[in-house]
Tab-separated table of C-alpha atoms and ligand atoms in Angstrom:
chain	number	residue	atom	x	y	z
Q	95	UNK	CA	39.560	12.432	10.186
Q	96	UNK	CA	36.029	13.465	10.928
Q	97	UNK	CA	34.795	16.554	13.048
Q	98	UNK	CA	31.821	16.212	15.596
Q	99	UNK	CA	29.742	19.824	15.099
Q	100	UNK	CA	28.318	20.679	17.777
Q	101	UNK	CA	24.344	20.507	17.316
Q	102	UNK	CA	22.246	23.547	17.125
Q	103	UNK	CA	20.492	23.276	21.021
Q	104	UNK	CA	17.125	24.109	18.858
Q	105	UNK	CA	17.630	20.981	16.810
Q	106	UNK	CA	14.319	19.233	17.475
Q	107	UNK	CA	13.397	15.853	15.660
Q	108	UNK	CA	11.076	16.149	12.637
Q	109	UNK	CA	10.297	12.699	12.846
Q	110	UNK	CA	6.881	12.809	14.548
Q	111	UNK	CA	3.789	14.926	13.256
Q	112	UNK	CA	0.079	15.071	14.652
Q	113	UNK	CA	-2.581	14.018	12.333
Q	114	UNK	CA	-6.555	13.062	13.186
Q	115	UNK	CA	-6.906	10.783	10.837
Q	116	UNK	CA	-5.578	7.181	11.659
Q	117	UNK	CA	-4.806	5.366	15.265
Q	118	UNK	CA	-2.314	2.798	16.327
Q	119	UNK	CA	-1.648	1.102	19.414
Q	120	UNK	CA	1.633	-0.620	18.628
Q	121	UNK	CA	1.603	-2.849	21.496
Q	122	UNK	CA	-2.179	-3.558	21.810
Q	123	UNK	CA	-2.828	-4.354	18.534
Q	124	UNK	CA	-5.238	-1.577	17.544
Q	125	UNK	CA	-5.628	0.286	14.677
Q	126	UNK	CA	-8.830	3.169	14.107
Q	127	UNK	CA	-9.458	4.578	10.978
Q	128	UNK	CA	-11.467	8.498	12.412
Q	129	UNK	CA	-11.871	6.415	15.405
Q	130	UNK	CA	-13.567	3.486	14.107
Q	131	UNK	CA	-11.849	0.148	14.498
Q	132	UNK	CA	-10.275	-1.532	11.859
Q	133	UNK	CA	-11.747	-5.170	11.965
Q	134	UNK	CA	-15.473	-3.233	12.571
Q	135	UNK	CA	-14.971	-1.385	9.416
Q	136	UNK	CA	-13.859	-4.313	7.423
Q	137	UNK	CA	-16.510	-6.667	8.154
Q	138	UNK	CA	-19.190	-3.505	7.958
Q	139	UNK	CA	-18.147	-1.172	5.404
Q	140	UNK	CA	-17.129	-0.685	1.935
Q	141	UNK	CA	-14.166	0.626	0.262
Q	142	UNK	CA	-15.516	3.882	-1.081
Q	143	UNK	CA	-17.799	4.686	2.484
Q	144	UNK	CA	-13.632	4.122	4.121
Q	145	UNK	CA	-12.403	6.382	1.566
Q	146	UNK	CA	-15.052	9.291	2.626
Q	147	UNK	CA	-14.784	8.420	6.326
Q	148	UNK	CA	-10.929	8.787	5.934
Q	149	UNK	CA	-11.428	12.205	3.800
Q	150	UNK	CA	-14.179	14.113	5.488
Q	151	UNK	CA	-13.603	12.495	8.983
Q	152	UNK	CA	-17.056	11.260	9.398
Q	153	UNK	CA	-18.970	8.403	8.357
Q	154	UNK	CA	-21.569	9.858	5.416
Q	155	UNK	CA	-24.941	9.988	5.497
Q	156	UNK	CA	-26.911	7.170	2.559
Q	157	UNK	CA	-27.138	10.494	0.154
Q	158	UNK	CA	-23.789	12.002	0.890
Q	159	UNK	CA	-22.218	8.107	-0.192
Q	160	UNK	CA	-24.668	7.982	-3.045
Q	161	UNK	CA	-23.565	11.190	-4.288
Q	162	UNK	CA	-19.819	10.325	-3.231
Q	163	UNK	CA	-19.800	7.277	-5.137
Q	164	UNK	CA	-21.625	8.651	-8.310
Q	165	UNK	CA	-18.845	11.203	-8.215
Q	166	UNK	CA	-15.894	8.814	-8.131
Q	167	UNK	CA	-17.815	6.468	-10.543
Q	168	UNK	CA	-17.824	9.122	-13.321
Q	169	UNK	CA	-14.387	9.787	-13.070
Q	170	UNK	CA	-13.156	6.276	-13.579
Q	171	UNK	CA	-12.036	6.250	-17.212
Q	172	UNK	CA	-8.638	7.038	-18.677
Q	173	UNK	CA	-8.304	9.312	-21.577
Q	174	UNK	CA	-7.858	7.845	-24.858
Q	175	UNK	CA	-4.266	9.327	-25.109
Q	176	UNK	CA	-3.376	7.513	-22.362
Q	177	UNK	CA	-3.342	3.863	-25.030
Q	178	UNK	CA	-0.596	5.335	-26.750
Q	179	UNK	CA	1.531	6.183	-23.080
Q	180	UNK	CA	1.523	2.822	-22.032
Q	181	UNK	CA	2.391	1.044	-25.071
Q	182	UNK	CA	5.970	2.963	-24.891
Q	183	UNK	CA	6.093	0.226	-21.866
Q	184	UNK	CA	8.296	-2.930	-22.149
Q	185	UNK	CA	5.207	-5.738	-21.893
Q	186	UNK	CA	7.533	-7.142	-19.213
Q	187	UNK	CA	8.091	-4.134	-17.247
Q	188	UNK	CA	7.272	-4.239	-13.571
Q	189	UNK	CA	3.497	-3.297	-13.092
Q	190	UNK	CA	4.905	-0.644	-10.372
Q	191	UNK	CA	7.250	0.723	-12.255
Q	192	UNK	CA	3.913	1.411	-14.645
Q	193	UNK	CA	1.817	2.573	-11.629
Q	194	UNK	CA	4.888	4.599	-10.968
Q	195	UNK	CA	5.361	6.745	-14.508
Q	196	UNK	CA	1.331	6.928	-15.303
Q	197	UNK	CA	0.563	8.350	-12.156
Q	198	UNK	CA	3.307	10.732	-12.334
Q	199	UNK	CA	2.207	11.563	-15.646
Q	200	UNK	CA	-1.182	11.866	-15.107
Q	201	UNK	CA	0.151	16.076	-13.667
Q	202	UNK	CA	1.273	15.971	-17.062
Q	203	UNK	CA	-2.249	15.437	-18.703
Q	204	UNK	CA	-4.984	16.693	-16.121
Q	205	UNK	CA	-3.304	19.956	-15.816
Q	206	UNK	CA	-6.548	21.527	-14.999
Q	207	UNK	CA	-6.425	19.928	-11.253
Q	208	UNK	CA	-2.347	20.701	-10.172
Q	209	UNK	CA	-3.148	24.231	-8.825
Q	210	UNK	CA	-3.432	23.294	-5.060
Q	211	UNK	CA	-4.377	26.924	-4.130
Q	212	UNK	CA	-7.674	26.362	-5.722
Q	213	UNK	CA	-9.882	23.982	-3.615
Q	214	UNK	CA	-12.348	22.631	-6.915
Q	215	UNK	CA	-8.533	22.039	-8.593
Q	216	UNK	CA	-7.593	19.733	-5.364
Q	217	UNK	CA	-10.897	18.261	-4.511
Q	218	UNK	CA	-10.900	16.946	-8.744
Q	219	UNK	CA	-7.701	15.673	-8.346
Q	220	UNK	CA	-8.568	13.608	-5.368
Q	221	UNK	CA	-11.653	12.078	-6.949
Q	222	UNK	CA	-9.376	11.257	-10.124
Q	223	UNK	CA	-6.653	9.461	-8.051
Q	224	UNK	CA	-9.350	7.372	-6.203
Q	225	UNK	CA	-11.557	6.580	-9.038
Q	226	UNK	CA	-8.561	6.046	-11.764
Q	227	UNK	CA	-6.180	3.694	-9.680
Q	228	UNK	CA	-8.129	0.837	-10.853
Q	229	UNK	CA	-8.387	1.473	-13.788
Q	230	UNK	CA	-4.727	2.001	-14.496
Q	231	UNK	CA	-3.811	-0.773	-12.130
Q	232	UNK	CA	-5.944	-2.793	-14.149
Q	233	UNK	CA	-4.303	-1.447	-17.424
Q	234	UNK	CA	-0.954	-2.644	-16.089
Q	235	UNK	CA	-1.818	-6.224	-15.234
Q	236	UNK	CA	-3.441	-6.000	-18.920
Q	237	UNK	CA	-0.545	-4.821	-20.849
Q	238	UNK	CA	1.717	-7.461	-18.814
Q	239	UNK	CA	0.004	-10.395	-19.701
Q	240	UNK	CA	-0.801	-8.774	-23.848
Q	241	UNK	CA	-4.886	-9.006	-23.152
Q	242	UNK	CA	-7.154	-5.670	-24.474
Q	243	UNK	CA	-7.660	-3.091	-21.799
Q	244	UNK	CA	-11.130	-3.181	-20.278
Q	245	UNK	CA	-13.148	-0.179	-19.545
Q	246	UNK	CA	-15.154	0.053	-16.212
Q	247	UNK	CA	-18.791	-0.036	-16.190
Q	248	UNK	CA	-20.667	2.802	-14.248
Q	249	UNK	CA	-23.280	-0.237	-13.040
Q	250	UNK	CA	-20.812	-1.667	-11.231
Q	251	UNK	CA	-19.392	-0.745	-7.561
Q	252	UNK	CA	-15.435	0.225	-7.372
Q	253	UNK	CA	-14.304	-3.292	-6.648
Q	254	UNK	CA	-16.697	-5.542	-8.868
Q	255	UNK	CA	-15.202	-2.862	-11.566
Q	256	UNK	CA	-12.000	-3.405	-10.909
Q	257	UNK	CA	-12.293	-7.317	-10.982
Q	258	UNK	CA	-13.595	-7.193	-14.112
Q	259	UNK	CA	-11.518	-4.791	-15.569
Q	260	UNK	CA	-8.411	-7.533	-14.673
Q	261	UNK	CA	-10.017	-10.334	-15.502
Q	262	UNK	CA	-12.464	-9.888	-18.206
Q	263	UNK	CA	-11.467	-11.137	-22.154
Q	264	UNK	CA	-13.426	-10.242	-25.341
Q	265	UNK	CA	-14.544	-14.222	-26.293
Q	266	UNK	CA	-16.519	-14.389	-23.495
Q	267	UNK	CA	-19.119	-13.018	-20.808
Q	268	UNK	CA	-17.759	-11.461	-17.147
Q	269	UNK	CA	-19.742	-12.396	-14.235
Q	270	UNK	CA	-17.970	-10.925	-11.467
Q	271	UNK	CA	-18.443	-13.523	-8.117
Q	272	UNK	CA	-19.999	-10.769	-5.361
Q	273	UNK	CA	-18.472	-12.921	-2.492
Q	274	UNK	CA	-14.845	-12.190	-4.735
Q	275	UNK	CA	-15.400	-8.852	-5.096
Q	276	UNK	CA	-16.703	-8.596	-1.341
Q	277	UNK	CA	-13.228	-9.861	-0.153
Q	278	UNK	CA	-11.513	-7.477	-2.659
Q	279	UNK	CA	-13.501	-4.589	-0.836
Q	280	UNK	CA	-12.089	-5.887	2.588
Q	281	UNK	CA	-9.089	-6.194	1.116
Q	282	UNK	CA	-8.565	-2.299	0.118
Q	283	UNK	CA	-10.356	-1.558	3.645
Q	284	UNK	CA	-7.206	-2.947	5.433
Q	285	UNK	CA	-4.655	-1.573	3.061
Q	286	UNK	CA	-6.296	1.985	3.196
Q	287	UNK	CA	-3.989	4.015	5.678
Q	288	UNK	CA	-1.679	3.544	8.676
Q	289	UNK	CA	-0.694	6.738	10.036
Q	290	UNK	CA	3.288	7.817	9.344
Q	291	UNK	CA	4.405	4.686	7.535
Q	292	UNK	CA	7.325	5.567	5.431
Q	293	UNK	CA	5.654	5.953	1.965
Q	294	UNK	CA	3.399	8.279	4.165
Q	295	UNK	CA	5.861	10.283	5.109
Q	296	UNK	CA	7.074	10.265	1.859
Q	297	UNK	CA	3.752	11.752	0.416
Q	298	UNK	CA	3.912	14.724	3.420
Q	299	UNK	CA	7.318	15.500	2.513
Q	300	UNK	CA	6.356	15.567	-0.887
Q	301	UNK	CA	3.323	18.151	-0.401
Q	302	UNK	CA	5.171	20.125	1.974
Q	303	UNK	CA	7.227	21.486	-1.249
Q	304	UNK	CA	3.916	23.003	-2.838
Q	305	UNK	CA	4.163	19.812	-5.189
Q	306	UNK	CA	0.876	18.934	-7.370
Q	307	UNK	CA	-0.596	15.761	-5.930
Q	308	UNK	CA	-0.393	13.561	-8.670
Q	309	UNK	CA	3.325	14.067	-7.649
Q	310	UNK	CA	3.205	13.308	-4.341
Q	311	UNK	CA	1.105	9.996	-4.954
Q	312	UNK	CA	3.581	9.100	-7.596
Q	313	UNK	CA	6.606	9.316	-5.070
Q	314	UNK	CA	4.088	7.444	-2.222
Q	315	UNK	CA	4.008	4.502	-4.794
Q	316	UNK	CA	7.524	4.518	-5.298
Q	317	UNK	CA	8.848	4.333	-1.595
Q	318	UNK	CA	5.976	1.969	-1.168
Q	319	UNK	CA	7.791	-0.713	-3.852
Q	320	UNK	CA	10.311	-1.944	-1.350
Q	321	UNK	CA	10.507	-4.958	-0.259
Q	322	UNK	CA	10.586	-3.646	3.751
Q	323	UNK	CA	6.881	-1.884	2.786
Q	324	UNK	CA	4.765	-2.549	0.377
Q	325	UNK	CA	6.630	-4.905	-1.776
Q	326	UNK	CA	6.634	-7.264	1.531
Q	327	UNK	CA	3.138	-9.276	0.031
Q	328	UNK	CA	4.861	-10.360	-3.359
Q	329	UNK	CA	8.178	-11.349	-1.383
Q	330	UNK	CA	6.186	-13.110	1.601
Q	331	UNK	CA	4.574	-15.316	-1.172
Q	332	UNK	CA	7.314	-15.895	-3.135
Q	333	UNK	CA	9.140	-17.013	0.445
Q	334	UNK	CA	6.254	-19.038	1.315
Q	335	UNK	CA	6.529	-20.699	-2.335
Q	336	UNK	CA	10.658	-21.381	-1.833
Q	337	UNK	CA	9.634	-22.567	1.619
Q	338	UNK	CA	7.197	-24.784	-0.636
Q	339	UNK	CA	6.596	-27.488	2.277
Q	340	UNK	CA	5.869	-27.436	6.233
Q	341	UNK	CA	9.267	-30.057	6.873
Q	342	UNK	CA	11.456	-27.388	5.045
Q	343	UNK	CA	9.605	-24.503	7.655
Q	344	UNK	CA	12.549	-24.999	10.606
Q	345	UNK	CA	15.211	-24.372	8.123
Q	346	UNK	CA	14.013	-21.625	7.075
Q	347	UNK	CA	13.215	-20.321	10.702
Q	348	UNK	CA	16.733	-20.975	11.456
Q	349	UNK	CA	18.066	-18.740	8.424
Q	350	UNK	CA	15.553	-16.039	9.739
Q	351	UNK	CA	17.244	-15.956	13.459
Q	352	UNK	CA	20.710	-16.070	12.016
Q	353	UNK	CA	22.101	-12.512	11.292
Q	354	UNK	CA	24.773	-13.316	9.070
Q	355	UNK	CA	21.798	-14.340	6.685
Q	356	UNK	CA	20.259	-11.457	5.148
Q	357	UNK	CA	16.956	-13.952	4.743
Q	358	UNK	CA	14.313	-12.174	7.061
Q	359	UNK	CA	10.656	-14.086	7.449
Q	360	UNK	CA	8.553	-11.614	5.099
Q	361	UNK	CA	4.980	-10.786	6.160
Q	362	UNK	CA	6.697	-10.910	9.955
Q	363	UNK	CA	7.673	-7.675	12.164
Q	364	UNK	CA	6.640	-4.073	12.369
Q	365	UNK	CA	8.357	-1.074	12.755
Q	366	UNK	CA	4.948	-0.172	15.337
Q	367	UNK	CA	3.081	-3.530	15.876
Q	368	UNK	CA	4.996	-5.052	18.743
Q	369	UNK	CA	1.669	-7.454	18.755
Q	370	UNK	CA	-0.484	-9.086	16.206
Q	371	UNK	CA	-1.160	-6.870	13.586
Q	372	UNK	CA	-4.739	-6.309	13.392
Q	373	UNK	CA	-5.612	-5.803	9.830
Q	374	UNK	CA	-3.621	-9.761	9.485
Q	375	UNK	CA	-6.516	-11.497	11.371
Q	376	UNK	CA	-8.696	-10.210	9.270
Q	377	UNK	CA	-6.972	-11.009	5.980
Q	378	UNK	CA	-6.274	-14.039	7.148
Q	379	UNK	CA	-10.168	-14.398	7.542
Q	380	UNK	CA	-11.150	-13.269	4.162
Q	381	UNK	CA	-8.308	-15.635	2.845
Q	382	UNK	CA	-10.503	-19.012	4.467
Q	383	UNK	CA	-13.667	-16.676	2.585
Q	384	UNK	CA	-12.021	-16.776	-0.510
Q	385	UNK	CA	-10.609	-20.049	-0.404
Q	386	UNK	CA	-13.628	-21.483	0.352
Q	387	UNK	CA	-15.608	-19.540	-2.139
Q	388	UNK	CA	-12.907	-20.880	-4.267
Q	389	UNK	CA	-13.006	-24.385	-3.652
Q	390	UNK	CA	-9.127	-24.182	-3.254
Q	391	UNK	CA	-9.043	-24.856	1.313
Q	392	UNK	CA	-6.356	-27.366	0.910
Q	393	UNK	CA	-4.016	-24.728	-1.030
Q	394	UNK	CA	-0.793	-25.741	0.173
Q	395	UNK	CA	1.167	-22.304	0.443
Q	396	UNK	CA	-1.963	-21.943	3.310
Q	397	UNK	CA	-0.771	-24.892	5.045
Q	398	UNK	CA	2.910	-23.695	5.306
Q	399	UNK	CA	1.765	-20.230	6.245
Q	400	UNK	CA	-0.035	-21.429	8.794
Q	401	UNK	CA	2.406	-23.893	10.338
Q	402	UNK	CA	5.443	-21.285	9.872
Q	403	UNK	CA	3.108	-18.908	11.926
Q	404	UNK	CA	2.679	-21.271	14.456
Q	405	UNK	CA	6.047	-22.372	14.737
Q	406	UNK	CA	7.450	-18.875	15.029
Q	407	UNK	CA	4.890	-17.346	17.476
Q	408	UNK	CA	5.944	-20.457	19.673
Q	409	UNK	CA	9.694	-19.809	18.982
Q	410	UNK	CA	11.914	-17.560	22.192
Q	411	UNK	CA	13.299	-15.433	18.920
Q	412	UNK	CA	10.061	-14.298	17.607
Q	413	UNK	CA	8.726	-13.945	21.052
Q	414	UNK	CA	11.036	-11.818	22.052
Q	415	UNK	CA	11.492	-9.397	19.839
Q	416	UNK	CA	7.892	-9.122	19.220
Q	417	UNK	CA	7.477	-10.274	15.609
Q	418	UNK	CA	4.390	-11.424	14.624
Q	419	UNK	CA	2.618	-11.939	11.192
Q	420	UNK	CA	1.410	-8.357	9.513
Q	421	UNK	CA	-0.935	-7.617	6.481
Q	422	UNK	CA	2.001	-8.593	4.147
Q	423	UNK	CA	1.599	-12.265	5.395
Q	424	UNK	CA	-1.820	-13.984	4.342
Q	425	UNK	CA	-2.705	-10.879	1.449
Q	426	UNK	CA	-0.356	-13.012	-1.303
Q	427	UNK	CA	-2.084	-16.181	-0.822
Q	428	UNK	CA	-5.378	-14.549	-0.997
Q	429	UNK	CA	-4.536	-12.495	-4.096
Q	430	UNK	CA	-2.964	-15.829	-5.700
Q	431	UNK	CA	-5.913	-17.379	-5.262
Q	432	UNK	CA	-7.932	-14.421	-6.686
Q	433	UNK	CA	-6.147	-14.845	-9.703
Q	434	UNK	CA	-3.498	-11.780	-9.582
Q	435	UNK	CA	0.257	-12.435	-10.728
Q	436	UNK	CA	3.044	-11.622	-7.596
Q	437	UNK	CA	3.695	-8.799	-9.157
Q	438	UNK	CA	0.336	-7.270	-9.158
Q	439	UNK	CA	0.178	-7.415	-4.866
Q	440	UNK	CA	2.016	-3.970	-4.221
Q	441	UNK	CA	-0.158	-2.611	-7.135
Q	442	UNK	CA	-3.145	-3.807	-5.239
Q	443	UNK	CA	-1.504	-1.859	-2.025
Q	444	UNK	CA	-0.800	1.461	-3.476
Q	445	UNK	CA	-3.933	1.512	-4.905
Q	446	UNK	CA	-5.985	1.042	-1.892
Q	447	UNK	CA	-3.354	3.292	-0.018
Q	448	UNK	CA	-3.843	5.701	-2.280
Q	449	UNK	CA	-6.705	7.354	-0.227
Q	450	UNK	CA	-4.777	7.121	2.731
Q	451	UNK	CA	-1.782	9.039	0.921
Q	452	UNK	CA	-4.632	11.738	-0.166
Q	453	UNK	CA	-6.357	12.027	2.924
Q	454	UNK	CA	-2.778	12.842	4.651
Q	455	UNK	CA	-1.829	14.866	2.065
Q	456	UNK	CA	-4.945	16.977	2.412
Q	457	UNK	CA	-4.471	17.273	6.160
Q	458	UNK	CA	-0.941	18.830	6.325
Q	459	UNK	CA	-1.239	20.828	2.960
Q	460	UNK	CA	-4.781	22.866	4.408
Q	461	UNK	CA	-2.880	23.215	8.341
Q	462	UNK	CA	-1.853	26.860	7.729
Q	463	UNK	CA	0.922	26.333	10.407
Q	464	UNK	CA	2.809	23.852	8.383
Q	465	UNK	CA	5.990	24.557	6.582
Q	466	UNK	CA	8.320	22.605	4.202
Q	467	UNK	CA	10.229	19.752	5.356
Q	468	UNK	CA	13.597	19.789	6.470
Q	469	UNK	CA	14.831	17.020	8.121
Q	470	UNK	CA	18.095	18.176	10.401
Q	471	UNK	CA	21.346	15.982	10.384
Q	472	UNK	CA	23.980	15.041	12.919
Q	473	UNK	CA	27.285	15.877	10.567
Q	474	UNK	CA	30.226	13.282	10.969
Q	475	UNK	CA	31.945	13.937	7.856
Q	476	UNK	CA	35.470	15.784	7.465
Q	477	UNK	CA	36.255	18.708	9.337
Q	478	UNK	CA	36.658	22.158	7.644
Q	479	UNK	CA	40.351	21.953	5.557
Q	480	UNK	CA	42.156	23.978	2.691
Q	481	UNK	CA	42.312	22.373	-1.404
Q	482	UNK	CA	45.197	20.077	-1.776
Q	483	UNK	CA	46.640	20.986	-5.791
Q	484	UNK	CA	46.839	17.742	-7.531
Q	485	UNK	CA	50.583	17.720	-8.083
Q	486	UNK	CA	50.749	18.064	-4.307
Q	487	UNK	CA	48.529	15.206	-3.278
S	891	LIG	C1	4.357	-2.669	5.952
S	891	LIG	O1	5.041	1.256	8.765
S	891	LIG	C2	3.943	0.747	8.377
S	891	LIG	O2	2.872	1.026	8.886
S	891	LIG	C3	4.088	-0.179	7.205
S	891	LIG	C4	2.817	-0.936	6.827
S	891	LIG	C5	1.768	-0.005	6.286
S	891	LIG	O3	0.582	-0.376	6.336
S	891	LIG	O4	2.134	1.028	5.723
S	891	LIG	O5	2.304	-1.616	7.967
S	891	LIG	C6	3.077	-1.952	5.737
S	891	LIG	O6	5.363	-2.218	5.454
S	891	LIG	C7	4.375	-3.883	6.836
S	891	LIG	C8	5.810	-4.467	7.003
S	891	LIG	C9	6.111	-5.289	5.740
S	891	LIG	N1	7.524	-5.725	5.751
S	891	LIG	C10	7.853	-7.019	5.946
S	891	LIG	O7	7.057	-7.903	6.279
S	891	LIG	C11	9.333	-7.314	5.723
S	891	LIG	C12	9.854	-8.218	6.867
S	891	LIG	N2	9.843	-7.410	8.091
S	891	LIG	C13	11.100	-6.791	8.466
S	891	LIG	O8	11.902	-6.373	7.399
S	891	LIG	C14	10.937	-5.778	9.599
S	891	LIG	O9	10.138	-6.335	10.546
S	891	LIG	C15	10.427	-4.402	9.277
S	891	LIG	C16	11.180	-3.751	8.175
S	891	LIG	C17	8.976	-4.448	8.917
S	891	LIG	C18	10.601	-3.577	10.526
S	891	LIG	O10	11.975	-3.343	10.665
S	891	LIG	P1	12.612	-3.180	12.094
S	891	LIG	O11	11.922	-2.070	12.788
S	891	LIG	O12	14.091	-3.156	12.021
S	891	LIG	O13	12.190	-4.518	12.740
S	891	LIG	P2	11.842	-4.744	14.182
S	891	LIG	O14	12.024	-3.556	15.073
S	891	LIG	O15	10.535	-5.387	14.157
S	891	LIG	O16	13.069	-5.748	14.477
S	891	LIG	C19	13.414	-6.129	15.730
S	891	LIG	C20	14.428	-7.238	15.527
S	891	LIG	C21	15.622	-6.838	14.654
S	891	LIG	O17	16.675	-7.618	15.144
S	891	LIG	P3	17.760	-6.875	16.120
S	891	LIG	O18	18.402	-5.802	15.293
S	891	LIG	O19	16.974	-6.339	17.283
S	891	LIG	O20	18.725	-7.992	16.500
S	891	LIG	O21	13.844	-8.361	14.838
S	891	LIG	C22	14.534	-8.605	13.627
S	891	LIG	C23	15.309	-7.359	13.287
S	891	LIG	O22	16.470	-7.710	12.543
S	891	LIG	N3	13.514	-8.830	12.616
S	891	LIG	C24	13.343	-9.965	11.946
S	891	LIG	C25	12.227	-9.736	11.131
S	891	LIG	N4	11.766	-8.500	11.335
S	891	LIG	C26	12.582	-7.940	12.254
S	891	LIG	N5	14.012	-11.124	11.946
S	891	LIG	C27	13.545	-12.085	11.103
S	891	LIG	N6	12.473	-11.941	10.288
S	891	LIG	C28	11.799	-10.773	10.282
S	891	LIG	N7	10.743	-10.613	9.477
């Protein structure tokens, strides 16, 4: 027996919130970082000039993104201490379930930037999430496969650093390959923010308690592990590798339309993009770069990603009900070929996201207007009774 309660007539959704900072037009296709388009910035920009556009709101002048990136450069490294926290990992633990704890942990240790009523506390805690993401990140992929950590180099820019923090070994010298570590660059440019996405949200709801943001990024990573969000680029390539040939693609296209199969085509749909997703042309574009740089353009899981997108923009289902490939569905096959385990793609996502997170976080936590989160609920549980004693139920 439930009891409809009659809603408060104030009850108002909390599901919407106004921000400056990111732009999408769900059905067109468009997506503006301050303004600036998404596919301009990609094949323009870099990384860190993004992550100040996305902070400050304008694009900075040659000293202010000198200065910016000397900044975040010097803040790269990870305290000694921090050797000892991540060898109480399993080696086979997932690498976000390490992203998850260290980051959380890193309130723990940098206690000298939690206080977000001071704004030199919040502005070093910023520049310590951005610069020392890739460095854990890197740590993680480390530990997993049992190699020595490797410490960034302050001659190198954020993403030729974090290459060669991955993939560097003692025995021998690191070049890092500029075109590589150009795509990498593109490749946190399209993961950087997208407005109210639910890991997001997440981070607002978070901040709107007063917590430190170390939290908040910590519980961003963690909504951003499923499979529906970030977690969508490992299972899209591990799909695309059980698809493993284009004659096995309508089979699998069948499963997808059929909803007593929970299989859903991964790196397809968006809750917003009712078109294609823009930042997916251009991965898809840096994955022919890399491939090519690569030597590896007849890589097979390409050839069924590209027929199963064919096939399913040309199929009624996918037509109409708008699904079309997102950022999840070429990113795996570029990171594979980059050298990164599965594991390591939702890694690579929170910690490009991870300015996006801040820069939202920033936004709501300065608007003197906002207040904590609440979300409201419609109640259809049990109506109001009286305690039953045991020996009378
Ligand atoms: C990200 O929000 C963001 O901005 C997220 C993100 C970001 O940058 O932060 O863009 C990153 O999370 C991208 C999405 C990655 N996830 C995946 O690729 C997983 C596969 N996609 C689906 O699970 C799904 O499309 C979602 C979760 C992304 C969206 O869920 P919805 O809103 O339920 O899907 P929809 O409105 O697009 O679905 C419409 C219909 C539904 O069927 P009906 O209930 O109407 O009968 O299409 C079906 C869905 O069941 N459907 C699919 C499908 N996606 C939706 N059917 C088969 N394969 C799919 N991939």
């Amino acid at each position: 027996q439930t009891g409809m309660f009659t809603l408060d007539p104030g009850f108002t959704s909390t599901a919407s919130c106004e921000s400056q900072i990111t732009y999408i037009d769900g059905d067109e296709g468009t997506l503006l970082y301050r303004g600036y388009p998404i596919d301009q910035l990609a094949d323009n920009s870099s990384f860190l000039e993004v992550c100040y556009l996305l902070l400050h709101g304008e694009l900075p002048t040659e000293t202010e993104l000198k200065d910016y990136t000397t900044t975040i450069t010097h803040h790269t490294m990870l305290h000694t201490q921090f050797d000892r926290f991540f060898e109480g990992y399993r080696r086979d633990a997932h690498p976000m379930a390490v992203m998850v704890g260290t980051v959380g942990a890193l309130s723990a240790f940098y206690h000298d930037s939690t206080d977000i009523d001071d704004p030199m506390q919040r502005m070093i805690a910023t520049h310590r999430l951005i610069a020392k993401m890739p460095t854990i990140a890197a740590r993680a992929h480390k530990y997993s496969v049992g190699q020595p950590f490797v410490s960034p180099r302050n001659d190198l820019s954020y993403s030729e650093n974090f290459l060669r923090m991955c993939f560097a070994v003692p025995a021998e010298d690191y070049e890092v390959n500029p075109v590589l570590a150009r795509a990498m660059d593109k490749i946190f440019i399209l993961h950087a923010d997208h407005e109210q996405n639910a890991s997001t949200s997440t981070v607002r709801l978070a901040g709107s308690s007063g917590a430190n943001p170390f939290a908040c990024i910590a519980a961003g990573i963690a909504c951003l592990w499923g499979p529906s969000h970030g977690g969508a680029n490992e299972a899209a390539l591990n799909m695309l590798r059980e698809i493993g040939s284009v004659d096995k693609i309508p089979e699998y296209v069948k499963r997808a339309k059929d909803k007593s199969d929970p299989f859903r085509l991964m790196g397809f749909g968006h809750r917003v993009y009712k078109n294609y997703d823009p930042r997916a042309k251009v991965m898809q574009k840096t994955c022919h770069e890399v491939l090519d740089e690569l030597d590896k353009r007849d890589e097979p899981l390409l050839q069924v990603a590209m027929e199963l997108e064919r096939i399913a923009l040309e199929d009624e289902y996918f037509v109409e009900k708008k699904l079309y490939p997102n950022i999840d569905f070429y990113s795996g096959i570029t990171l594979n070929a980059l050298g990164f385990p599965t594991e390591m793609y939702t890694v690579l996502f929170a910690l490009a996201r991870t300015v996006g997170w801040i820069a939202q976080w920033e936004e709501m936590t300065t608007d003197p207007t906002q207040r904590i989160g609440r979300p409201r609920q419609i109640y259809t549980g049990a109506a109001q009774r009286d305690y039953v004693p045991l020996d009378k139920r």
